[in-house]
Amino acid sequence: MHSFKGLSGAFASFALGLALCAPAHAGYPEKPVQLIIPFAPGDTDQMLRPITEKMGQYLGQPIVMNYKPGAGGGIGAAYTASAAPDGYTIVGSSPGALVVVPLANKEIKYTTDSFAPVAAISLGGMMIVAPGKSKYKTLADVVAEAKARPDSISYGTSGAMGISHLLGEAFASEAKVQLRHIPFQGSTPAVTALLGGHTDIAVSAVGPAQAHIQSGGLRPLAVFSSKRLAAYPDVPTLRELGYDVGSPTIYGLVAPKGTPPQVVDALYHAARKVVAEQGSEVNKTLGTMGAEISVLGPQEYGAYLQEQRALFSKAIGLIRE
């Protein structure tokens, strides 16, 4: 697997020289915008809220989160794909619900092309974590145990055929080991299960694991990002450890296909205004979760999603072989 290049460090480039003229679309928004979160609280919402809450200040109406977890994010994404394309129902996610689920689940009735990309919001990361008191001090310890006792090590993820599951299987394939997958409805439940001793390790978004890492309850073993995370400079990437696995995890907003371009622009420009006028504050908040601002426009964000579709098509093949 390879990484989509040139998408990190967006705060500096987007904060300079922004054209902040508000696009005209009479009457929008006239009521609150519903932001569907297709996972349980404590993961995706944390990556989006620092910006989406402030976007409402520029839109003149709040963006209100509505949680619809299940099916690896597919329930909430499907709900949005079938909603009226008027800009009042959007969905926020990593590539998991927008790219991976429709590739992996034949029962899902939407595709990545069922959405109009609005804006990327933040750049996060995925990591492999173990309990702080675990015998697994490094990823090499996990690999050695897995080779000695195939299928004995369980790992939790945010859901079957979700992004964390595929990354976990891609790692196992690269390491030539067998791991036992335990799916949950979000990274936070997966982390909770790990802390409770129900799994041995987990592939988790950084945010839900952050506080537990800081308290010593969890130990990060490796990150899937294309480079080391600023918040964890001592934690190696999978690539550094010799495994060809890694991709930036960007969280963004999409609307149903057919949403008027002026509405998409209104939402995107609100995000850019947040970066220009309140970016330092937002970046500080995201930094506590090992994340950073990464605001990309509809075309750039759409290109990223298509790149992810190609990348995860390969990963899904590993599970189906």
PDB file of N, CA, C and O in Angstrom, residues 55-124:
ATOM      1  N   MET A  55     -17.571  26.345  11.946  1.00  0.00           N
ATOM      2  CA  MET A  55     -18.135  26.629  10.626  1.00  0.00           C
ATOM      3  C   MET A  55     -19.519  27.249  10.743  1.00  0.00           C
ATOM      4  O   MET A  55     -19.899  28.112   9.947  1.00  0.00           O
ATOM      5  N   GLY A  56     -20.260  26.800  11.748  1.00  0.00           N
ATOM      6  CA  GLY A  56     -21.602  27.337  11.940  1.00  0.00           C
ATOM      7  C   GLY A  56     -21.617  28.830  12.178  1.00  0.00           C
ATOM      8  O   GLY A  56     -22.577  29.530  11.818  1.00  0.00           O
ATOM      9  N   GLN A  57     -20.541  29.362  12.759  1.00  0.00           N
ATOM     10  CA  GLN A  57     -20.452  30.805  13.000  1.00  0.00           C
ATOM     11  C   GLN A  57     -20.453  31.580  11.690  1.00  0.00           C
ATOM     12  O   GLN A  57     -20.987  32.684  11.617  1.00  0.00           O
ATOM     13  N   TYR A  58     -19.853  31.015  10.662  1.00  0.00           N
ATOM     14  CA  TYR A  58     -19.765  31.699   9.367  1.00  0.00           C
ATOM     15  C   TYR A  58     -20.952  31.397   8.472  1.00  0.00           C
ATOM     16  O   TYR A  58     -21.301  32.187   7.590  1.00  0.00           O
ATOM     17  N   LEU A  59     -21.591  30.248   8.714  1.00  0.00           N
ATOM     18  CA  LEU A  59     -22.770  29.901   7.929  1.00  0.00           C
ATOM     19  C   LEU A  59     -24.023  30.599   8.442  1.00  0.00           C
ATOM     20  O   LEU A  59     -24.991  30.778   7.698  1.00  0.00           O
ATOM     21  N   GLY A  60     -24.000  30.953   9.714  1.00  0.00           N
ATOM     22  CA  GLY A  60     -25.185  31.573  10.303  1.00  0.00           C
ATOM     23  C   GLY A  60     -26.175  30.564  10.836  1.00  0.00           C
ATOM     24  O   GLY A  60     -27.243  30.926  11.345  1.00  0.00           O
ATOM     25  N   GLN A  61     -25.851  29.288  10.720  1.00  0.00           N
ATOM     26  CA  GLN A  61     -26.664  28.204  11.263  1.00  0.00           C
ATOM     27  C   GLN A  61     -25.714  27.147  11.817  1.00  0.00           C
ATOM     28  O   GLN A  61     -24.632  26.928  11.270  1.00  0.00           O
ATOM     29  N   PRO A  62     -26.107  26.472  12.898  1.00  0.00           N
ATOM     30  CA  PRO A  62     -25.213  25.458  13.472  1.00  0.00           C
ATOM     31  C   PRO A  62     -25.135  24.192  12.629  1.00  0.00           C
ATOM     32  O   PRO A  62     -26.069  23.868  11.887  1.00  0.00           O
ATOM     33  N   ILE A  63     -24.026  23.499  12.737  1.00  0.00           N
ATOM     34  CA  ILE A  63     -23.887  22.159  12.177  1.00  0.00           C
ATOM     35  C   ILE A  63     -24.037  21.194  13.343  1.00  0.00           C
ATOM     36  O   ILE A  63     -23.224  21.196  14.269  1.00  0.00           O
ATOM     37  N   VAL A  64     -25.088  20.395  13.307  1.00  0.00           N
ATOM     38  CA  VAL A  64     -25.469  19.547  14.432  1.00  0.00           C
ATOM     39  C   VAL A  64     -25.149  18.090  14.118  1.00  0.00           C
ATOM     40  O   VAL A  64     -25.585  17.553  13.097  1.00  0.00           O
ATOM     41  N   MET A  65     -24.414  17.444  15.013  1.00  0.00           N
ATOM     42  CA  MET A  65     -24.038  16.048  14.799  1.00  0.00           C
ATOM     43  C   MET A  65     -25.185  15.104  15.139  1.00  0.00           C
ATOM     44  O   MET A  65     -25.863  15.275  16.147  1.00  0.00           O
ATOM     45  N   ASN A  66     -25.372  14.115  14.280  1.00  0.00           N
ATOM     46  CA  ASN A  66     -26.387  13.083  14.481  1.00  0.00           C
ATOM     47  C   ASN A  66     -25.699  11.733  14.272  1.00  0.00           C
ATOM     48  O   ASN A  66     -25.207  11.457  13.182  1.00  0.00           O
ATOM     49  N   TYR A  67     -25.650  10.919  15.320  1.00  0.00           N
ATOM     50  CA  TYR A  67     -24.899   9.670  15.262  1.00  0.00           C
ATOM     51  C   TYR A  67     -25.754   8.530  14.698  1.00  0.00           C
ATOM     52  O   TYR A  67     -26.850   8.254  15.178  1.00  0.00           O
ATOM     53  N   LYS A  68     -25.212   7.865  13.671  1.00  0.00           N
ATOM     54  CA  LYS A  68     -25.872   6.699  13.079  1.00  0.00           C
ATOM     55  C   LYS A  68     -24.816   5.619  12.827  1.00  0.00           C
ATOM     56  O   LYS A  68     -24.414   5.379  11.688  1.00  0.00           O
ATOM     57  N   PRO A  69     -24.326   4.967  13.895  1.00  0.00           N
ATOM     58  CA  PRO A  69     -23.278   3.959  13.728  1.00  0.00           C
ATOM     59  C   PRO A  69     -23.823   2.643  13.215  1.00  0.00           C
ATOM     60  O   PRO A  69     -25.034   2.390  13.231  1.00  0.00           O
ATOM     61  N   GLY A  70     -22.897   1.800  12.778  1.00  0.00           N
ATOM     62  CA  GLY A  70     -23.254   0.457  12.342  1.00  0.00           C
ATOM     63  C   GLY A  70     -22.740   0.153  10.955  1.00  0.00           C
ATOM     64  O   GLY A  70     -22.545   1.060  10.129  1.00  0.00           O
ATOM     65  N   ALA A  71     -22.509  -1.128  10.696  1.00  0.00           N
ATOM     66  CA  ALA A  71     -22.046  -1.618   9.390  1.00  0.00           C
ATOM     67  C   ALA A  71     -20.749  -0.943   8.964  1.00  0.00           C
ATOM     68  O   ALA A  71     -20.564  -0.623   7.789  1.00  0.00           O
ATOM     69  N   GLY A  72     -19.859  -0.724   9.929  1.00  0.00           N
ATOM     70  CA  GLY A  72     -18.576  -0.116   9.606  1.00  0.00           C
ATOM     71  C   GLY A  72     -18.675   1.307   9.105  1.00  0.00           C
ATOM     72  O   GLY A  72     -17.778   1.813   8.435  1.00  0.00           O
ATOM     73  N   GLY A  73     -19.777   1.982   9.442  1.00  0.00           N
ATOM     74  CA  GLY A  73     -20.019   3.334   8.944  1.00  0.00           C
ATOM     75  C   GLY A  73     -21.020   3.363   7.807  1.00  0.00           C
ATOM     76  O   GLY A  73     -21.456   4.430   7.377  1.00  0.00           O
ATOM     77  N   GLY A  74     -21.409   2.193   7.317  1.00  0.00           N
ATOM     78  CA  GLY A  74     -22.284   2.118   6.157  1.00  0.00           C
ATOM     79  C   GLY A  74     -23.695   2.616   6.387  1.00  0.00           C
ATOM     80  O   GLY A  74     -24.329   3.147   5.468  1.00  0.00           O
ATOM     81  N   ILE A  75     -24.207   2.466   7.605  1.00  0.00           N
ATOM     82  CA  ILE A  75     -25.582   2.897   7.864  1.00  0.00           C
ATOM     83  C   ILE A  75     -25.706   4.415   7.740  1.00  0.00           C
ATOM     84  O   ILE A  75     -26.595   4.936   7.061  1.00  0.00           O
ATOM     85  N   GLY A  76     -24.800   5.132   8.391  1.00  0.00           N
ATOM     86  CA  GLY A  76     -24.855   6.591   8.325  1.00  0.00           C
ATOM     87  C   GLY A  76     -24.553   7.133   6.947  1.00  0.00           C
ATOM     88  O   GLY A  76     -25.186   8.094   6.488  1.00  0.00           O
ATOM     89  N   ALA A  77     -23.584   6.517   6.261  1.00  0.00           N
ATOM     90  CA  ALA A  77     -23.245   6.976   4.915  1.00  0.00           C
ATOM     91  C   ALA A  77     -24.390   6.713   3.946  1.00  0.00           C
ATOM     92  O   ALA A  77     -24.708   7.560   3.103  1.00  0.00           O
ATOM     93  N   ALA A  78     -25.033   5.549   4.056  1.00  0.00           N
ATOM     94  CA  ALA A  78     -26.161   5.225   3.192  1.00  0.00           C
ATOM     95  C   ALA A  78     -27.324   6.189   3.434  1.00  0.00           C
ATOM     96  O   ALA A  78     -28.006   6.618   2.488  1.00  0.00           O
ATOM     97  N   TYR A  79     -27.537   6.522   4.692  1.00  0.00           N
ATOM     98  CA  TYR A  79     -28.594   7.481   5.038  1.00  0.00           C
ATOM     99  C   TYR A  79     -28.353   8.811   4.334  1.00  0.00           C
ATOM    100  O   TYR A  79     -29.277   9.419   3.770  1.00  0.00           O
ATOM    101  N   THR A  80     -27.107   9.250   4.334  1.00  0.00           N
ATOM    102  CA  THR A  80     -26.772  10.523   3.701  1.00  0.00           C
ATOM    103  C   THR A  80     -26.870  10.439   2.187  1.00  0.00           C
ATOM    104  O   THR A  80     -27.374  11.357   1.536  1.00  0.00           O
ATOM    105  N   ALA A  81     -26.415   9.340   1.618  1.00  0.00           N
ATOM    106  CA  ALA A  81     -26.443   9.189   0.158  1.00  0.00           C
ATOM    107  C   ALA A  81     -27.866   9.271  -0.379  1.00  0.00           C
ATOM    108  O   ALA A  81     -28.088   9.751  -1.503  1.00  0.00           O
ATOM    109  N   SER A  82     -28.835   8.819   0.422  1.00  0.00           N
ATOM    110  CA  SER A  82     -30.228   8.823  -0.026  1.00  0.00           C
ATOM    111  C   SER A  82     -30.994  10.076   0.396  1.00  0.00           C
ATOM    112  O   SER A  82     -32.185  10.211   0.080  1.00  0.00           O
ATOM    113  N   ALA A  83     -30.324  10.976   1.101  1.00  0.00           N
ATOM    114  CA  ALA A  83     -30.985  12.199   1.567  1.00  0.00           C
ATOM    115  C   ALA A  83     -31.156  13.201   0.426  1.00  0.00           C
ATOM    116  O   ALA A  83     -30.499  13.098  -0.624  1.00  0.00           O
ATOM    117  N   ALA A  84     -32.007  14.180   0.633  1.00  0.00           N
ATOM    118  CA  ALA A  84     -32.213  15.216  -0.365  1.00  0.00           C
ATOM    119  C   ALA A  84     -30.904  15.983  -0.585  1.00  0.00           C
ATOM    120  O   ALA A  84     -30.234  16.343   0.394  1.00  0.00           O
ATOM    121  N   PRO A  85     -30.523  16.247  -1.818  1.00  0.00           N
ATOM    122  CA  PRO A  85     -29.261  16.944  -2.104  1.00  0.00           C
ATOM    123  C   PRO A  85     -29.401  18.461  -1.958  1.00  0.00           C
ATOM    124  O   PRO A  85     -29.194  19.224  -2.908  1.00  0.00           O
ATOM    125  N   ASP A  86     -29.742  18.877  -0.746  1.00  0.00           N
ATOM    126  CA  ASP A  86     -30.001  20.299  -0.519  1.00  0.00           C
ATOM    127  C   ASP A  86     -29.004  20.940   0.449  1.00  0.00           C
ATOM    128  O   ASP A  86     -29.146  22.113   0.812  1.00  0.00           O
ATOM    129  N   GLY A  87     -28.009  20.153   0.900  1.00  0.00           N
ATOM    130  CA  GLY A  87     -27.003  20.704   1.793  1.00  0.00           C
ATOM    131  C   GLY A  87     -27.363  20.658   3.261  1.00  0.00           C
ATOM    132  O   GLY A  87     -26.565  21.095   4.101  1.00  0.00           O
ATOM    133  N   TYR A  88     -28.521  20.106   3.594  1.00  0.00           N
ATOM    134  CA  TYR A  88     -28.927  20.056   4.995  1.00  0.00           C
ATOM    135  C   TYR A  88     -28.635  18.711   5.656  1.00  0.00           C
ATOM    136  O   TYR A  88     -28.821  18.566   6.864  1.00  0.00           O
ATOM    137  N   THR A  89     -28.194  17.747   4.874  1.00  0.00           N
ATOM    138  CA  THR A  89     -27.734  16.473   5.422  1.00  0.00           C
ATOM    139  C   THR A  89     -26.404  16.140   4.767  1.00  0.00           C
ATOM    140  O   THR A  89     -26.334  15.938   3.548  1.00  0.00           O
ATOM    141  N   ILE A  90     -25.344  16.113   5.566  1.00  0.00           N
ATOM    142  CA  ILE A  90     -24.017  15.759   5.084  1.00  0.00           C
ATOM    143  C   ILE A  90     -23.457  14.688   6.015  1.00  0.00           C
ATOM    144  O   ILE A  90     -24.024  14.441   7.078  1.00  0.00           O
ATOM    145  N   VAL A  91     -22.394  14.051   5.610  1.00  0.00           N
ATOM    146  CA  VAL A  91     -21.792  13.025   6.453  1.00  0.00           C
ATOM    147  C   VAL A  91     -20.304  13.309   6.586  1.00  0.00           C
ATOM    148  O   VAL A  91     -19.665  13.808   5.650  1.00  0.00           O
ATOM    149  N   GLY A  92     -19.762  13.033   7.762  1.00  0.00           N
ATOM    150  CA  GLY A  92     -18.336  13.226   8.002  1.00  0.00           C
ATOM    151  C   GLY A  92     -17.683  11.904   8.350  1.00  0.00           C
ATOM    152  O   GLY A  92     -18.212  11.144   9.168  1.00  0.00           O
ATOM    153  N   SER A  93     -16.548  11.617   7.718  1.00  0.00           N
ATOM    154  CA  SER A  93     -15.909  10.337   7.960  1.00  0.00           C
ATOM    155  C   SER A  93     -14.474  10.337   7.458  1.00  0.00           C
ATOM    156  O   SER A  93     -14.059  11.225   6.705  1.00  0.00           O
ATOM    157  N   SER A  94     -13.738   9.346   7.873  1.00  0.00           N
ATOM    158  CA  SER A  94     -12.481   8.984   7.239  1.00  0.00           C
ATOM    159  C   SER A  94     -12.857   8.218   5.963  1.00  0.00           C
ATOM    160  O   SER A  94     -14.048   8.052   5.663  1.00  0.00           O
ATOM    161  N   PRO A  95     -11.882   7.695   5.211  1.00  0.00           N
ATOM    162  CA  PRO A  95     -12.250   6.894   4.030  1.00  0.00           C
ATOM    163  C   PRO A  95     -13.028   5.627   4.368  1.00  0.00           C
ATOM    164  O   PRO A  95     -13.596   5.000   3.478  1.00  0.00           O
ATOM    165  N   GLY A  96     -13.062   5.255   5.653  1.00  0.00           N
ATOM    166  CA  GLY A  96     -13.737   4.022   6.034  1.00  0.00           C
ATOM    167  C   GLY A  96     -15.146   3.896   5.508  1.00  0.00           C
ATOM    168  O   GLY A  96     -15.482   2.952   4.786  1.00  0.00           O
ATOM    169  N   ALA A  97     -16.024   4.835   5.873  1.00  0.00           N
ATOM    170  CA  ALA A  97     -17.425   4.753   5.469  1.00  0.00           C
ATOM    171  C   ALA A  97     -17.642   5.168   4.019  1.00  0.00           C
ATOM    172  O   ALA A  97     -18.567   4.685   3.366  1.00  0.00           O
ATOM    173  N   LEU A  98     -16.786   6.049   3.523  1.00  0.00           N
ATOM    174  CA  LEU A  98     -16.995   6.617   2.193  1.00  0.00           C
ATOM    175  C   LEU A  98     -16.394   5.789   1.072  1.00  0.00           C
ATOM    176  O   LEU A  98     -16.853   5.836  -0.066  1.00  0.00           O
ATOM    177  N   VAL A  99     -15.355   5.034   1.389  1.00  0.00           N
ATOM    178  CA  VAL A  99     -14.622   4.283   0.374  1.00  0.00           C
ATOM    179  C   VAL A  99     -14.631   2.785   0.660  1.00  0.00           C
ATOM    180  O   VAL A  99     -15.001   1.977  -0.185  1.00  0.00           O
ATOM    181  N   VAL A 100     -14.218   2.422   1.868  1.00  0.00           N
ATOM    182  CA  VAL A 100     -13.996   1.014   2.186  1.00  0.00           C
ATOM    183  C   VAL A 100     -15.296   0.222   2.226  1.00  0.00           C
ATOM    184  O   VAL A 100     -15.403  -0.856   1.635  1.00  0.00           O
ATOM    185  N   VAL A 101     -16.296   0.732   2.925  1.00  0.00           N
ATOM    186  CA  VAL A 101     -17.537  -0.021   3.104  1.00  0.00           C
ATOM    187  C   VAL A 101     -18.200  -0.365   1.772  1.00  0.00           C
ATOM    188  O   VAL A 101     -18.568  -1.523   1.551  1.00  0.00           O
ATOM    189  N   PRO A 102     -18.395   0.584   0.856  1.00  0.00           N
ATOM    190  CA  PRO A 102     -19.027   0.198  -0.409  1.00  0.00           C
ATOM    191  C   PRO A 102     -18.187  -0.760  -1.251  1.00  0.00           C
ATOM    192  O   PRO A 102     -18.724  -1.490  -2.089  1.00  0.00           O
ATOM    193  N   LEU A 103     -16.881  -0.768  -1.049  1.00  0.00           N
ATOM    194  CA  LEU A 103     -16.036  -1.730  -1.748  1.00  0.00           C
ATOM    195  C   LEU A 103     -16.185  -3.127  -1.151  1.00  0.00           C
ATOM    196  O   LEU A 103     -16.182  -4.130  -1.872  1.00  0.00           O
ATOM    197  N   ALA A 104     -16.311  -3.174   0.169  1.00  0.00           N
ATOM    198  CA  ALA A 104     -16.256  -4.452   0.871  1.00  0.00           C
ATOM    199  C   ALA A 104     -17.599  -5.137   1.049  1.00  0.00           C
ATOM    200  O   ALA A 104     -17.660  -6.360   1.175  1.00  0.00           O
ATOM    201  N   ASN A 105     -18.669  -4.376   1.082  1.00  0.00           N
ATOM    202  CA  ASN A 105     -19.988  -4.920   1.405  1.00  0.00           C
ATOM    203  C   ASN A 105     -20.911  -4.831   0.183  1.00  0.00           C
ATOM    204  O   ASN A 105     -21.354  -3.758  -0.199  1.00  0.00           O
ATOM    205  N   LYS A 106     -21.191  -5.976  -0.397  1.00  0.00           N
ATOM    206  CA  LYS A 106     -22.023  -6.002  -1.607  1.00  0.00           C
ATOM    207  C   LYS A 106     -23.474  -5.621  -1.330  1.00  0.00           C
ATOM    208  O   LYS A 106     -24.231  -5.331  -2.265  1.00  0.00           O
ATOM    209  N   GLU A 107     -23.867  -5.643  -0.058  1.00  0.00           N
ATOM    210  CA  GLU A 107     -25.240  -5.274   0.292  1.00  0.00           C
ATOM    211  C   GLU A 107     -25.432  -3.755   0.324  1.00  0.00           C
ATOM    212  O   GLU A 107     -26.568  -3.266   0.318  1.00  0.00           O
ATOM    213  N   ILE A 108     -24.329  -3.019   0.396  1.00  0.00           N
ATOM    214  CA  ILE A 108     -24.405  -1.568   0.459  1.00  0.00           C
ATOM    215  C   ILE A 108     -24.831  -1.012  -0.904  1.00  0.00           C
ATOM    216  O   ILE A 108     -24.320  -1.423  -1.945  1.00  0.00           O
ATOM    217  N   LYS A 109     -25.741  -0.065  -0.894  1.00  0.00           N
ATOM    218  CA  LYS A 109     -26.338   0.442  -2.133  1.00  0.00           C
ATOM    219  C   LYS A 109     -25.747   1.767  -2.600  1.00  0.00           C
ATOM    220  O   LYS A 109     -26.252   2.363  -3.542  1.00  0.00           O
ATOM    221  N   TYR A 110     -24.672   2.218  -1.975  1.00  0.00           N
ATOM    222  CA  TYR A 110     -24.034   3.448  -2.422  1.00  0.00           C
ATOM    223  C   TYR A 110     -22.586   3.168  -2.781  1.00  0.00           C
ATOM    224  O   TYR A 110     -22.029   2.112  -2.429  1.00  0.00           O
ATOM    225  N   THR A 111     -21.961   4.095  -3.482  1.00  0.00           N
ATOM    226  CA  THR A 111     -20.539   4.018  -3.798  1.00  0.00           C
ATOM    227  C   THR A 111     -19.905   5.355  -3.435  1.00  0.00           C
ATOM    228  O   THR A 111     -20.607   6.313  -3.081  1.00  0.00           O
ATOM    229  N   THR A 112     -18.605   5.443  -3.578  1.00  0.00           N
ATOM    230  CA  THR A 112     -17.919   6.716  -3.344  1.00  0.00           C
ATOM    231  C   THR A 112     -18.475   7.797  -4.257  1.00  0.00           C
ATOM    232  O   THR A 112     -18.537   8.980  -3.873  1.00  0.00           O
ATOM    233  N   ASP A 113     -18.919   7.403  -5.440  1.00  0.00           N
ATOM    234  CA  ASP A 113     -19.450   8.357  -6.407  1.00  0.00           C
ATOM    235  C   ASP A 113     -20.864   8.813  -6.092  1.00  0.00           C
ATOM    236  O   ASP A 113     -21.426   9.635  -6.819  1.00  0.00           O
ATOM    237  N   SER A 114     -21.459   8.275  -5.016  1.00  0.00           N
ATOM    238  CA  SER A 114     -22.799   8.707  -4.605  1.00  0.00           C
ATOM    239  C   SER A 114     -22.769  10.026  -3.843  1.00  0.00           C
ATOM    240  O   SER A 114     -23.825  10.538  -3.461  1.00  0.00           O
ATOM    241  N   PHE A 115     -21.562  10.566  -3.649  1.00  0.00           N
ATOM    242  CA  PHE A 115     -21.408  11.774  -2.846  1.00  0.00           C
ATOM    243  C   PHE A 115     -20.725  12.891  -3.632  1.00  0.00           C
ATOM    244  O   PHE A 115     -19.969  12.646  -4.571  1.00  0.00           O
ATOM    245  N   ALA A 116     -21.005  14.106  -3.201  1.00  0.00           N
ATOM    246  CA  ALA A 116     -20.310  15.289  -3.700  1.00  0.00           C
ATOM    247  C   ALA A 116     -19.303  15.691  -2.633  1.00  0.00           C
ATOM    248  O   ALA A 116     -19.700  16.106  -1.537  1.00  0.00           O
ATOM    249  N   PRO A 117     -18.000  15.549  -2.896  1.00  0.00           N
ATOM    250  CA  PRO A 117     -17.010  15.965  -1.896  1.00  0.00           C
ATOM    251  C   PRO A 117     -17.169  17.440  -1.547  1.00  0.00           C
ATOM    252  O   PRO A 117     -17.347  18.279  -2.431  1.00  0.00           O
ATOM    253  N   VAL A 118     -17.105  17.751  -0.272  1.00  0.00           N
ATOM    254  CA  VAL A 118     -17.242  19.128   0.206  1.00  0.00           C
ATOM    255  C   VAL A 118     -15.887  19.680   0.635  1.00  0.00           C
ATOM    256  O   VAL A 118     -15.405  20.676   0.105  1.00  0.00           O
ATOM    257  N   ALA A 119     -15.276  19.030   1.591  1.00  0.00           N
ATOM    258  CA  ALA A 119     -13.985  19.511   2.090  1.00  0.00           C
ATOM    259  C   ALA A 119     -13.345  18.468   2.989  1.00  0.00           C
ATOM    260  O   ALA A 119     -14.039  17.788   3.755  1.00  0.00           O
ATOM    261  N   ALA A 120     -12.041  18.309   2.892  1.00  0.00           N
ATOM    262  CA  ALA A 120     -11.300  17.596   3.918  1.00  0.00           C
ATOM    263  C   ALA A 120     -11.197  18.531   5.112  1.00  0.00           C
ATOM    264  O   ALA A 120     -11.189  19.757   4.959  1.00  0.00           O
ATOM    265  N   ILE A 121     -11.141  17.960   6.292  1.00  0.00           N
ATOM    266  CA  ILE A 121     -11.143  18.754   7.517  1.00  0.00           C
ATOM    267  C   ILE A 121      -9.858  18.576   8.315  1.00  0.00           C
ATOM    268  O   ILE A 121      -9.193  19.542   8.672  1.00  0.00           O
ATOM    269  N   SER A 122      -9.500  17.337   8.603  1.00  0.00           N
ATOM    270  CA  SER A 122      -8.341  17.108   9.467  1.00  0.00           C
ATOM    271  C   SER A 122      -7.584  15.862   9.050  1.00  0.00           C
ATOM    272  O   SER A 122      -8.136  14.944   8.432  1.00  0.00           O
ATOM    273  N   LEU A 123      -6.320  15.854   9.390  1.00  0.00           N
ATOM    274  CA  LEU A 123      -5.435  14.735   9.110  1.00  0.00           C
ATOM    275  C   LEU A 123      -5.125  14.032  10.414  1.00  0.00           C
ATOM    276  O   LEU A 123      -4.526  14.615  11.322  1.00  0.00           O
ATOM    277  N   GLY A 124      -5.568  12.798  10.537  1.00  0.00           N
ATOM    278  CA  GLY A 124      -5.344  12.033  11.745  1.00  0.00           C
ATOM    279  C   GLY A 124      -4.403  10.882  11.487  1.00  0.00           C
ATOM    280  O   GLY A 124      -3.580  10.917  10.572  1.00  0.00           O
TER     281      GLY A 124
END
